[in-house]
Each structure stands twice: as C-alpha cells, then as structure tokens.
Tab-separated table of C-alpha atoms in Angstrom:
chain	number	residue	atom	x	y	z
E	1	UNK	CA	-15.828	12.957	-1.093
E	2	UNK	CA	-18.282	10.858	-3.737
E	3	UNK	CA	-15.286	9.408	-5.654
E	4	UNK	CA	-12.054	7.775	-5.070
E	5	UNK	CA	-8.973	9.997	-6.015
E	6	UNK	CA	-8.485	7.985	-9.762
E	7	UNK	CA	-12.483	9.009	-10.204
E	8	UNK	CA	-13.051	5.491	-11.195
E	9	UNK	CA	-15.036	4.784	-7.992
E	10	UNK	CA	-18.286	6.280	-6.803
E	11	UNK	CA	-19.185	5.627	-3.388
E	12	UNK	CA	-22.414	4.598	-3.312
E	13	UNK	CA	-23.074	6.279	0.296
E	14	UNK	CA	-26.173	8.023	1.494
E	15	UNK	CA	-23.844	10.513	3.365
E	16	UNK	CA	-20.523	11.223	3.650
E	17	UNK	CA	-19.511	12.696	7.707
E	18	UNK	CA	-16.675	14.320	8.700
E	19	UNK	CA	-16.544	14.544	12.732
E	20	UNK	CA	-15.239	16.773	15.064
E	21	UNK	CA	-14.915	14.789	17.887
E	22	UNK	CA	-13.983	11.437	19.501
E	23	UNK	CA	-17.489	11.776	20.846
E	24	UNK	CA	-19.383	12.680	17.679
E	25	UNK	CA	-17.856	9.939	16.094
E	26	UNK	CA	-19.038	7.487	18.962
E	27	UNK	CA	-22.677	8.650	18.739
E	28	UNK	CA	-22.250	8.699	14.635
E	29	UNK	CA	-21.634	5.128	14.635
E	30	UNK	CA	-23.540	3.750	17.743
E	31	UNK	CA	-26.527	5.513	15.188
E	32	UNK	CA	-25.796	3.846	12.676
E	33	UNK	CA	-26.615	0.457	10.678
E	34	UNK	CA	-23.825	0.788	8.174
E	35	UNK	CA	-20.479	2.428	8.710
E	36	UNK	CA	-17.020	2.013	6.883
E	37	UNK	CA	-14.205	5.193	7.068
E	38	UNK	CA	-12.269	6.543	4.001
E	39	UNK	CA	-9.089	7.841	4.495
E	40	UNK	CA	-7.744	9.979	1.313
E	41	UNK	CA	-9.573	8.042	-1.168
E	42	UNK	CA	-6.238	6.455	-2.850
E	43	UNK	CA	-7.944	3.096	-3.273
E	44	UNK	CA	-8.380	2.046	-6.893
E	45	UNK	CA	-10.895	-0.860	-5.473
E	46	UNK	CA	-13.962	-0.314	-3.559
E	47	UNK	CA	-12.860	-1.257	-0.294
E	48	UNK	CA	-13.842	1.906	1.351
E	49	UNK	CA	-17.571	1.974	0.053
E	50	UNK	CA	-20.453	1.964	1.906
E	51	UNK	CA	-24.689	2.166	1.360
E	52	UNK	CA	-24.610	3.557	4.749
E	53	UNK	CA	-22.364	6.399	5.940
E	54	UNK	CA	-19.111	7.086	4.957
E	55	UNK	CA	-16.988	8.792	7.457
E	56	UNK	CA	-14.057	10.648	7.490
E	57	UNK	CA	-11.531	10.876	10.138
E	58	UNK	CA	-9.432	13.891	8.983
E	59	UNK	CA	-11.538	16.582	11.374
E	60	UNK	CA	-10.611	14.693	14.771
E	61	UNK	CA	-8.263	15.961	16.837
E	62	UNK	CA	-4.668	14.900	15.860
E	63	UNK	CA	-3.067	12.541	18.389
E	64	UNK	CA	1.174	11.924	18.671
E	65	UNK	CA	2.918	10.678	21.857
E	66	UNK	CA	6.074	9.027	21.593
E	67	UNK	CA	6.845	6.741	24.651
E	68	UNK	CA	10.149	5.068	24.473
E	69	UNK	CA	10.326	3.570	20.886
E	70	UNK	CA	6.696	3.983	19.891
E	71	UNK	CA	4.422	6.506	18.831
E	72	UNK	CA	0.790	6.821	19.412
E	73	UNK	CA	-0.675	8.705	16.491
E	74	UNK	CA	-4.204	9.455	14.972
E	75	UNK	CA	-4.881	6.739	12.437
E	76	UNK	CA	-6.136	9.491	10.404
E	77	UNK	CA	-3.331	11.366	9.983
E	78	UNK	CA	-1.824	11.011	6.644
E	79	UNK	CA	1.632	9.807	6.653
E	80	UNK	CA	3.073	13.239	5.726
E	81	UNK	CA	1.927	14.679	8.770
E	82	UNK	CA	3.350	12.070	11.069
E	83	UNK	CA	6.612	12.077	9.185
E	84	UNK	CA	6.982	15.797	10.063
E	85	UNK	CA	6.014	15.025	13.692
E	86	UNK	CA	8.624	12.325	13.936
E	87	UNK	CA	11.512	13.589	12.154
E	88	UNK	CA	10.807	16.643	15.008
E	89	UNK	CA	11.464	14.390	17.707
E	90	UNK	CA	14.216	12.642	16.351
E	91	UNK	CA	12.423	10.047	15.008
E	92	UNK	CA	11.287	7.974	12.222
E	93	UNK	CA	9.313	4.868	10.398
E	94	UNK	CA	11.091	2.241	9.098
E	95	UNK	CA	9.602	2.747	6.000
E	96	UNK	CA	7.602	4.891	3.379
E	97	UNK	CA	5.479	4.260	0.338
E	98	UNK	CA	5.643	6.269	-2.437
E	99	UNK	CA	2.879	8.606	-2.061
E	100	UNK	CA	3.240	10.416	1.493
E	101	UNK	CA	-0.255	11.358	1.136
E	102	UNK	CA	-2.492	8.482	2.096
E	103	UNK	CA	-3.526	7.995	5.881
E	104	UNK	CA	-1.899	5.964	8.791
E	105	UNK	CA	-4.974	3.640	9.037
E	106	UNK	CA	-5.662	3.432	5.634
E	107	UNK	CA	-2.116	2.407	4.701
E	108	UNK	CA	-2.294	-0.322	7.362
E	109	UNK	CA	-5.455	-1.773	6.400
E	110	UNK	CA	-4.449	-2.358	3.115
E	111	UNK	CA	-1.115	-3.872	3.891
E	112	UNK	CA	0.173	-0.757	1.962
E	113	UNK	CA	4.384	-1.515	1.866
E	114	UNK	CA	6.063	1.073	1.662
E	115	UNK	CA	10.629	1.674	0.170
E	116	UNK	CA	12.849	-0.807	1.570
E	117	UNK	CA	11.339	-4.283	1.586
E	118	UNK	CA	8.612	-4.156	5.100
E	119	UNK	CA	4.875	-2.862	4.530
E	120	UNK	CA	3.685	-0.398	7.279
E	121	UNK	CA	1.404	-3.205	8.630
E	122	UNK	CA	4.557	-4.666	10.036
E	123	UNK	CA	5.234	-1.731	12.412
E	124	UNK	CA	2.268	-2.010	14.168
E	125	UNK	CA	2.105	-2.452	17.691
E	126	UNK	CA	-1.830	-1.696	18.924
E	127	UNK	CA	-4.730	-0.358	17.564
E	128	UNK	CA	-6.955	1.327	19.571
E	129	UNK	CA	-10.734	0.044	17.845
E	130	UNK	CA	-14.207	1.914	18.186
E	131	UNK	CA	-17.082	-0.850	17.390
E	132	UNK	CA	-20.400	-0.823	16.774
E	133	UNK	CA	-21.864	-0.511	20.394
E	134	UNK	CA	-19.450	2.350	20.642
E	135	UNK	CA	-17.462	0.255	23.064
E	136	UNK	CA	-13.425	1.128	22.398
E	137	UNK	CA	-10.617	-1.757	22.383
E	138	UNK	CA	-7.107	-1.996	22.244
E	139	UNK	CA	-6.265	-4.540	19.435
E	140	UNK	CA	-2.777	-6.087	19.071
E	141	UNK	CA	-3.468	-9.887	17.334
E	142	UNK	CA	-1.759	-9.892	13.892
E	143	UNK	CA	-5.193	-10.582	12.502
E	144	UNK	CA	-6.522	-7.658	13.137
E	145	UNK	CA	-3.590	-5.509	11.421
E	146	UNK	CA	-5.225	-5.623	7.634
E	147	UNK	CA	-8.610	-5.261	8.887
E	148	UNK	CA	-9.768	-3.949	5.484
E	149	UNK	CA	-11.877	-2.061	7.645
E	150	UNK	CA	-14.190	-4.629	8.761
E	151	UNK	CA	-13.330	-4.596	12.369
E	152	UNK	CA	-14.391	-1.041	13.093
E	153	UNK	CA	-13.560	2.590	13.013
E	154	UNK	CA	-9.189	2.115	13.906
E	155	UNK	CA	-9.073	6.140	15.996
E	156	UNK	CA	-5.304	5.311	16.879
E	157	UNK	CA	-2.393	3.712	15.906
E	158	UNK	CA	0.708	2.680	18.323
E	159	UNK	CA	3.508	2.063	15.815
E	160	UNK	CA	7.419	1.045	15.943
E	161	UNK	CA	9.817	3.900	15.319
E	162	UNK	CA	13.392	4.064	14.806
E	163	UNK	CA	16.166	7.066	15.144
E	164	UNK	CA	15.781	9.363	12.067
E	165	UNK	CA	18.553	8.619	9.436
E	166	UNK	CA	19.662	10.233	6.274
E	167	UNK	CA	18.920	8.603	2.645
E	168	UNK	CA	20.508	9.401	-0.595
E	169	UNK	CA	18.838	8.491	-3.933
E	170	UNK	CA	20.115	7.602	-6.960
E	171	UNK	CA	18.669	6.586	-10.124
E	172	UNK	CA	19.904	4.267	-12.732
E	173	UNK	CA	19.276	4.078	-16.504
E	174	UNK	CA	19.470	1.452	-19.587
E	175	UNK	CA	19.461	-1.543	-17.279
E	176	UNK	CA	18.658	-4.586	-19.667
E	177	UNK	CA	15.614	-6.520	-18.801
E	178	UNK	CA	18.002	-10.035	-18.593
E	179	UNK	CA	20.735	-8.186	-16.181
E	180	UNK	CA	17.539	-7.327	-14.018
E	181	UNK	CA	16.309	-11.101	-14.422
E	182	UNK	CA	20.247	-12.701	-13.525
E	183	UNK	CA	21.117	-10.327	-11.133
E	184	UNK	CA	17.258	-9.546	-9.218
E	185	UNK	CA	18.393	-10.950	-5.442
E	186	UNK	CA	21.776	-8.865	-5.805
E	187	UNK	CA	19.887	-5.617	-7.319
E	188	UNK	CA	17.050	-5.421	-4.516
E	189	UNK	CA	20.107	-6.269	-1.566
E	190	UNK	CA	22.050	-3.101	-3.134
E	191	UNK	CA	20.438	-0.540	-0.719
E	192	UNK	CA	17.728	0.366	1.704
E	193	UNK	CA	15.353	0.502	-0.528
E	194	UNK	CA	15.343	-0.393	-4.530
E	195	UNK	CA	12.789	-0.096	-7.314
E	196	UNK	CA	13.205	-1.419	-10.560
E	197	UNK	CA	10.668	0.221	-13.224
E	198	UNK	CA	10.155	-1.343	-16.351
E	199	UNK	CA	7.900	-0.631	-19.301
E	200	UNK	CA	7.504	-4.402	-20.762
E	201	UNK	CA	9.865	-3.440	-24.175
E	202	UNK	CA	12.968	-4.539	-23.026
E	203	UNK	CA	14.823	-2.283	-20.087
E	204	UNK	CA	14.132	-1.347	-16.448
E	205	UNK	CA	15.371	1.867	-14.444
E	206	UNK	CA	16.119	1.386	-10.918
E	207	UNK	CA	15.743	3.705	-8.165
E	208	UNK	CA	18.334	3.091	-5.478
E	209	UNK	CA	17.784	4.548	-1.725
E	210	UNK	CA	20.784	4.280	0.275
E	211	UNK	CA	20.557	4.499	4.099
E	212	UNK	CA	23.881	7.478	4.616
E	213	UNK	CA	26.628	4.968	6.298
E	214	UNK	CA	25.198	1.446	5.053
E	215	UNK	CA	27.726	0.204	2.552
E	216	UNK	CA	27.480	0.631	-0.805
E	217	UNK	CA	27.021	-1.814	-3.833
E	218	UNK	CA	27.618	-1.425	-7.109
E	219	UNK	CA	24.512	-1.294	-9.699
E	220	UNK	CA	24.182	-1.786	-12.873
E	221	UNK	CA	23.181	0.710	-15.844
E	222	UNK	CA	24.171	4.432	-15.808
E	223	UNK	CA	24.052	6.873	-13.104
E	224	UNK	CA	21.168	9.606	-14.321
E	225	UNK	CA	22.420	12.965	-15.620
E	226	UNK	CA	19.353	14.883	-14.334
E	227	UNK	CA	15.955	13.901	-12.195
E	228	UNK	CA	14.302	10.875	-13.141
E	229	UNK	CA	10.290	10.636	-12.808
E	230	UNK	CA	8.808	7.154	-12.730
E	231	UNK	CA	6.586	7.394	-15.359
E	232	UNK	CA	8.320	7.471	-18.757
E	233	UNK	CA	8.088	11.007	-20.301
E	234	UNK	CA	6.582	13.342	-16.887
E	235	UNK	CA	8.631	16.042	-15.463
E	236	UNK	CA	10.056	15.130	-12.419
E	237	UNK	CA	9.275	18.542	-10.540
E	238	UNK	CA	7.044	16.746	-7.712
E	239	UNK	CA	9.584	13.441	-7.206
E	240	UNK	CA	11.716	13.488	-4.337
E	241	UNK	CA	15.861	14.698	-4.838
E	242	UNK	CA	17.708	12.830	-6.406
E	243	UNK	CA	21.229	12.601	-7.707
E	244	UNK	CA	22.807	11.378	-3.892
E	245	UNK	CA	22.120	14.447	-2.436
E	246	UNK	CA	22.094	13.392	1.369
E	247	UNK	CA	18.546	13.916	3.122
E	248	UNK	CA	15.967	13.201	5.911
E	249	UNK	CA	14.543	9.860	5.165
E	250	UNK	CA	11.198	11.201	4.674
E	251	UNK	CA	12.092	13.212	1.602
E	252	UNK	CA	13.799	10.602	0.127
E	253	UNK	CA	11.943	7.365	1.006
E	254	UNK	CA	8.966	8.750	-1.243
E	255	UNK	CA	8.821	8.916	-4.781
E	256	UNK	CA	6.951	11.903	-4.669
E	257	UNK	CA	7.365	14.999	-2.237
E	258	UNK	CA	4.453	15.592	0.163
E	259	UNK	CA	4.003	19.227	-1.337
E	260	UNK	CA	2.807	18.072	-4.515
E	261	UNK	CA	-0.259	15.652	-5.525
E	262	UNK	CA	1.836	13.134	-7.738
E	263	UNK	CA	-0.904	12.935	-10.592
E	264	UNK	CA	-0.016	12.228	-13.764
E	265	UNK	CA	-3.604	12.632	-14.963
E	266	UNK	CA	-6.126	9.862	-14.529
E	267	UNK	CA	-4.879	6.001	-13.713
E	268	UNK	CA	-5.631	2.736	-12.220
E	269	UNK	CA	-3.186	0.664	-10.125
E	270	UNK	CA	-3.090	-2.868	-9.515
E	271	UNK	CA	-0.248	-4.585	-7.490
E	272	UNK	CA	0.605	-8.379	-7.404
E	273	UNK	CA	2.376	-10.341	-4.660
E	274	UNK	CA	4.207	-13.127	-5.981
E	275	UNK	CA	6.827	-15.519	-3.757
E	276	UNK	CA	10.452	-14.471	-3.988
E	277	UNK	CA	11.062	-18.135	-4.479
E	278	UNK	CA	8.565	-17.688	-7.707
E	279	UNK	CA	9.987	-14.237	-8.553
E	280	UNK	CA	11.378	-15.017	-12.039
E	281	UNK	CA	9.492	-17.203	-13.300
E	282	UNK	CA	6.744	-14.907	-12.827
E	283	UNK	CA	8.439	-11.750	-14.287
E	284	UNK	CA	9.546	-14.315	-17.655
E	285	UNK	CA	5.537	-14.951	-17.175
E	286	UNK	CA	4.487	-11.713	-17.496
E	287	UNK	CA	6.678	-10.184	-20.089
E	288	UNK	CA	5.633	-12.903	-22.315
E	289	UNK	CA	2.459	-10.801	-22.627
E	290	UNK	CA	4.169	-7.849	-23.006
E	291	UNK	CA	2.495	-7.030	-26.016
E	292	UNK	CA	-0.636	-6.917	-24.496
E	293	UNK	CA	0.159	-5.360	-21.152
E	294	UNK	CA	2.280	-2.489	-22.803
E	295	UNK	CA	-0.162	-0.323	-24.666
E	296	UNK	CA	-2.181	-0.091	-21.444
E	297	UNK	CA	0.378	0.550	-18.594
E	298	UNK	CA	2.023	3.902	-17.912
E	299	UNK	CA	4.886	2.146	-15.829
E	300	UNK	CA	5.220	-0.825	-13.613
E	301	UNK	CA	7.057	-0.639	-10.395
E	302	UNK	CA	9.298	-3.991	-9.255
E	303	UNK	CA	9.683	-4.400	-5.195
E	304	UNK	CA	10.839	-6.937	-2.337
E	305	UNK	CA	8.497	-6.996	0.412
E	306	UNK	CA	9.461	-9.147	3.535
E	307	UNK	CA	7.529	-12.077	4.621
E	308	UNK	CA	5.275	-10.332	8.227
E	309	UNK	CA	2.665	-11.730	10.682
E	310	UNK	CA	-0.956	-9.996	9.529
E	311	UNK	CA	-2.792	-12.649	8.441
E	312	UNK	CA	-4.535	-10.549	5.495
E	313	UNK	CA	-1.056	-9.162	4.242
E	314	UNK	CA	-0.538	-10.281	0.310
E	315	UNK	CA	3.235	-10.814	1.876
E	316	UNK	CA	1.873	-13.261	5.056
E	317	UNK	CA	4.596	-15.946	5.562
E	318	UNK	CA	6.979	-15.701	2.651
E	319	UNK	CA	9.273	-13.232	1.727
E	320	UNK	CA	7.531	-11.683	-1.793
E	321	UNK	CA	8.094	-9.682	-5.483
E	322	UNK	CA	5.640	-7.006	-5.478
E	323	UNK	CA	4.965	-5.999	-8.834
E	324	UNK	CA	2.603	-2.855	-8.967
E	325	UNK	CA	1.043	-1.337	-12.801
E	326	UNK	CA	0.158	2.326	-12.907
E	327	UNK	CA	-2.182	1.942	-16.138
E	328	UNK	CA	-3.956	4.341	-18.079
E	329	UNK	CA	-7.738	5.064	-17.095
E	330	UNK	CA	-9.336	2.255	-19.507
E	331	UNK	CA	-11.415	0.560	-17.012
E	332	UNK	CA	-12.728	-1.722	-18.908
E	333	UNK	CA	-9.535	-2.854	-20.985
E	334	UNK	CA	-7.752	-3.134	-17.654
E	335	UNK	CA	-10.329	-5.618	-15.692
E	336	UNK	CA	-10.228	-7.563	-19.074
E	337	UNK	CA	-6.393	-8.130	-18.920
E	338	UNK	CA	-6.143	-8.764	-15.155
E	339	UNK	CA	-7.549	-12.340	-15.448
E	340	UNK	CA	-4.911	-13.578	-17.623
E	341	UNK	CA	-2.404	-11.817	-15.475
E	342	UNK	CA	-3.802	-13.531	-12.366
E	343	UNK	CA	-3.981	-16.897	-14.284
E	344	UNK	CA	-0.361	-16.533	-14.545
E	345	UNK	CA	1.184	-15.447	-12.140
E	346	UNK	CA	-0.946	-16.558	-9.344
E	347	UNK	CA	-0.689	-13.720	-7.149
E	348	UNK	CA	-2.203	-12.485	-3.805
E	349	UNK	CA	-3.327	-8.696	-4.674
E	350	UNK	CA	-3.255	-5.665	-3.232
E	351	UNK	CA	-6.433	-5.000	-1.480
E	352	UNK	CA	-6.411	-1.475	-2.255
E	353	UNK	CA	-5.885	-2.113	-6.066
E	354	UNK	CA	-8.078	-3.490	-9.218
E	355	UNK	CA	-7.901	-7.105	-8.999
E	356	UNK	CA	-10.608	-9.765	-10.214
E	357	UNK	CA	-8.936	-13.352	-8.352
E	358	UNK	CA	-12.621	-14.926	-7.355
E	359	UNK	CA	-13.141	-15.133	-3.469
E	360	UNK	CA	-12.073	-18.968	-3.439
E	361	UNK	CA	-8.621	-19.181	-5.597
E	362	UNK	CA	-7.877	-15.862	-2.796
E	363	UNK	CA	-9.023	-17.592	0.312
E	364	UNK	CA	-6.908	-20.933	-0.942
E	365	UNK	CA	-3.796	-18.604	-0.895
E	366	UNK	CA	-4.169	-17.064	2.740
E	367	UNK	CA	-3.831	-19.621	5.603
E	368	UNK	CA	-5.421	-17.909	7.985
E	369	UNK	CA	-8.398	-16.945	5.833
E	370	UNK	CA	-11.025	-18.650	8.144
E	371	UNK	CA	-9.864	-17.019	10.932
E	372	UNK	CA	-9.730	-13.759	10.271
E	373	UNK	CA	-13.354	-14.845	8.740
E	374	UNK	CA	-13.942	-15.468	12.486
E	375	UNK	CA	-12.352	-12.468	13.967
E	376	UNK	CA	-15.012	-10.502	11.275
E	377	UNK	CA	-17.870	-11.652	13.246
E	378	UNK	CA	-16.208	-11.426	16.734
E	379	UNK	CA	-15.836	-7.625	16.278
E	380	UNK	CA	-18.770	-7.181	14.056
E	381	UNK	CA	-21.692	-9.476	14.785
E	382	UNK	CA	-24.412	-7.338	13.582
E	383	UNK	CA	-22.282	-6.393	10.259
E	384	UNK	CA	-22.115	-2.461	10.640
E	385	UNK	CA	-19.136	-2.649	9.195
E	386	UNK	CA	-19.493	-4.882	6.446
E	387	UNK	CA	-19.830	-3.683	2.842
E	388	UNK	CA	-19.966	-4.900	-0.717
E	389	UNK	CA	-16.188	-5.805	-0.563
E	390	UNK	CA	-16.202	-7.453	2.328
E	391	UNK	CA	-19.186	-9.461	1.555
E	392	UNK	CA	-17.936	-11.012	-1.499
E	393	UNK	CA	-14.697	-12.474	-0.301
E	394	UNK	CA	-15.673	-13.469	3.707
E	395	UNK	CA	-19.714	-13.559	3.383
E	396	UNK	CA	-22.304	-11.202	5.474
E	397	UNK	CA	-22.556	-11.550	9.095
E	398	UNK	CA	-24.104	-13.891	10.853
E	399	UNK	CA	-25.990	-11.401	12.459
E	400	UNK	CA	-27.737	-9.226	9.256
C-alpha cells in the first residue's frame, strides 16, 4: 500500500510490512525508530503516514472471544469481518458506519461514528497496546480511545456488544431544505438511525433505519419507489436493501454492502462536528455558501452523534451535528474552500478527513487537549510513534 484508498495521499514510508505474527510484529517494532499502522487506507488525511515503516495488521492471526457482553477481537479486522462473527453468535455492535470496510482499530482511532447517533469509540472497553520497547498493556482511560495512533500498535480490541436485532430501511425523497431546518430534532429522533443528504440547492433525502419493534414516526417527503444511492445520479447496486425489507442489522446499518467497494470514482471527504445546540445556525451558515460549496461536492451527509468520554472524539462532551462532504477529487479547490467553512462553522473535524483548523483554534476546542498531550509522551517517550500529523497539532516528543 503507497497510497490512501482516494489516491490523494502518498505515504511517504521507506517500507511498508505486513506481519505474520504477534511475534514478528514485536521484533518489527522493538527494531524500529519510526512506526505508525494503516488499516485499509480510508483516511483522506495523512494520519496514517510514516518516514519510517508502515505496518499492516491484516496478516496476524484473527482474534474473537465473546465473554459475557463483550468481545475481544483483532483490531485489525475490518468491521465486516467482525460483523459476520457476531451476528454468528447472536450478537452485535451498537452501531455501523457506512462503509463496512475499514478496520476495528482504525475506526476507533479516528472517532469514526458510525448509523444511529454513538461513534464506535464509545463501545470500547480495553485495548490491549504493543509500545515501543515491545512491552504489551491493557489500556482502558478514555484518553487513550482516539489515539490517532500515537500511543502504539492497538493488536486487540475488547468492545460492548448487544443481542443482534433486525433493521428496516427506508428512504425518503423531496424533503424541503426549511422542513429539514424546523423539524431537525424530530427528523434525527424518528428511528435508529437517520441521515439526511442534501446537495446545497434546496432539498435533502433522508435515509431512515428503523430498529424492527421500536415505534415508528412519521417522516416527511415521499417514500422512494425504487433503491436510493447517496450520491445523486449512481446506481444503487452496492447500497444496502432498502424499501423496509426487514434484515440483520449489519446489512442494513451500512450504506453500502460489504461485498462491494462503494467507489464512486475518485473523492475526498471531510466531516465537521458542530454542537447540537449550534446545529442550525450552522447548517443556515453553510448553505449561505452554497454556491460555492455545490459545484465541488458530490453529496453531503447530515448526522447526530452523541456527546462520549474519549477525550480526542470531535463529539467529547456535547451531544453534536456531524456534517460529512463527499467532494469531487479537486484537491486543491477543496483545501481552498475548507477555511471559510471552518471560519464558519467552527467545527471540531474528523481526524480521518481533509481539514485545515491550525493546531491552536483545535486544541482551544478540546478540553482535555493537554492531557492527552501528556498521555503522548507517557506511552511514547522516544516518539516511535509520532509522525508528521501528530507533530503538528501536539509537538515531537520530548525524547527525539
């Protein structure tokens, strides 16, 4: 893997290692004076880049024990995998994101959320940690959850697991932008799990999940005569059923089915956290640049993300709007809008998504910025696993 799976980042690493073993991978990094792990390159930033080596955990033997109502599982499995593993036990994650295919640890360092309104982060119970000195630790303070990878290579993940349960999907058309603006709390209380896509010209589609035996609310717009893809105009072949067809949760909480790479060509992503107390007058914000932000985005997704414990999560503390453009692949159009987006909107951003907030305005929005700053150089003193990324927004180690 040299690039990220957009193709807009090349990862600058001398060599890119895939090991076998729990053991290779101890002697790999106790080797080695830089280290950071990919997981299935979905990143749009370069969080996963390294000038050292790059390692991937996908060859290492796949871990998942379920104890009670937890699951130990390999934090490089992708999310696909473990989905099939749970819903084979009787089991299942609270929650999804759209794209199946991205990895248990990568997903988590990010703060990736996933349908309903809780971000995978949030189901996290330990983390079992391989540092530098190729000493292992089990890791369970919420700053160490988003680790952005800086903490070491994460070779396990317990998580939180529920009983499986059914989901039906159902999409809805021609809902007018000012219904979605009046009626946003009701909308994203209507079901499980709600998305409201909107182009910036004046409408929104919403995707409705509904958990089989939760009650149901009423939505506004039309019920969709056939399968509905996210982006404006694509077949919908690789989304997940719709039409309220009944089904196991992970083949509905997804946007896209795990069979299929959901690609509509090259993109970039960038996702904004806003308050839900600020939702509005950030989405009245926004669309009064509509003009500018429509001929470069594909779609933009609309979420609620509840307020959770990691320190790093763009949703720390305070219930949030998560507001997520798909653009087209004009790099350098895109990083020229994002400033006035940030300017207005204030967000906290996705770490896993193009965003240009400088390292100060970001660290004034996290409370616990300094400490996680700390935990950094507790796990890392000598900086093995400190890159580019993490050097512009906490520093370099004391250490290197």
């Amino acid at each position: 893997m040299r690039t990220n799976w957009a193709g807009n980042v090349t990862f600058t690493a001398a060599e890119v290692v895939t090991p076998a073993t729990a053991e290779d991978l101890r002697a790999l990094v106790r080797g080695s004076s830089a280290v950071h792990v990919v997981g299935s390159g979905h990143s749009f930033s370069p969080i996963a880049d390294t000038t050292g080596t790059l390692v991937s955990l996908a060859g290492l033997p796949e871990v998942f024990e379920v104890s009670g109502s937890t699951a130990r599982v390999s934090a490089g499995m992708t999310l696909a995998a473990l989905a099939v593993h749970l819903e084979n036990a009787g089991l299942a994650l609270h929650t999804l994101p759209s794209l199946p295919h991205i990895t248990v640890a990568g997903a988590i360092a990010t703060a990736t959320h996933g349908s309903g309104s809780h971000s995978l982060s949030g189901a996290v119970r330990s983390m079992e940690v391989l540092r530098a000195d190729g000493s292992t630790v089990e890791l369970t303070s919420p700053g160490a959850v988003v680790s952005l990878g800086g903490l070491g290579v994460v070779t396990a993940v317990t998580l939180d697991v529920v009983p499986s349960f059914q989901v039906e999907q159902t999409v809805y058309e021609d809902v007018a932008w000012t219904t979605l603006l009046v009626q946003l709390e009701q909308i994203f209380a209507g079901a499980y799990s709600v998305s409201a896509f909107v182009d910036w010209q004046g409408g929104a589609t919403l995707f409705a999940k509904h958990r089989v035996g939760d009650p149901r609310a009423a939505f506004p717009g039309r019920p969709a005569s056939a399968p509905v893809h996210p982006v404006p105009g694509q077949p919908a072949l690789h989304c997940t059923v719709q039409g309220g067809v009944p089904g196991p949760w992970h083949e509905r909480l997804p946007h896209f089915r795990a069979e299929f790479t959901p690609s509509v060509g090259e993109e970039l992503q960038t996702e904004y956290f806003v308050p839900r107390t600020r939702a509005v007058t950030a989405l009245r914000a926004l669309a009064e640049m509509s003009t500018v932000i429509s001929p470069l985005v594909q779609t933009c997704e609309i979420r609620t993300v509840s307020d959770e414990d990691a320190w790093l999560s763009p949703a720390y503390d305070r219930d949030s709007l998560a507001i997520h453009f798909t653009w087209v692949p004009n790099t350098p159009a895109v990083l020229a809008l994002l400033p006035r987006l940030e300017e207005a909107i204030a967000p906290r951003p996705h770490w896993g998504k193009l965003f240009t907030v400088p390292p100060a305005l970001l660290a004034a929005r996290y409370p616990q910025w300094d400490a996680f700053r700390a935990l950094l150089t507790e796990h890392d003193p000598k900086g093995v696993f400190r890159n580019e990324f993490l050097t512009r927004y906490f520093g370099s180690s004391a250490s290197s």
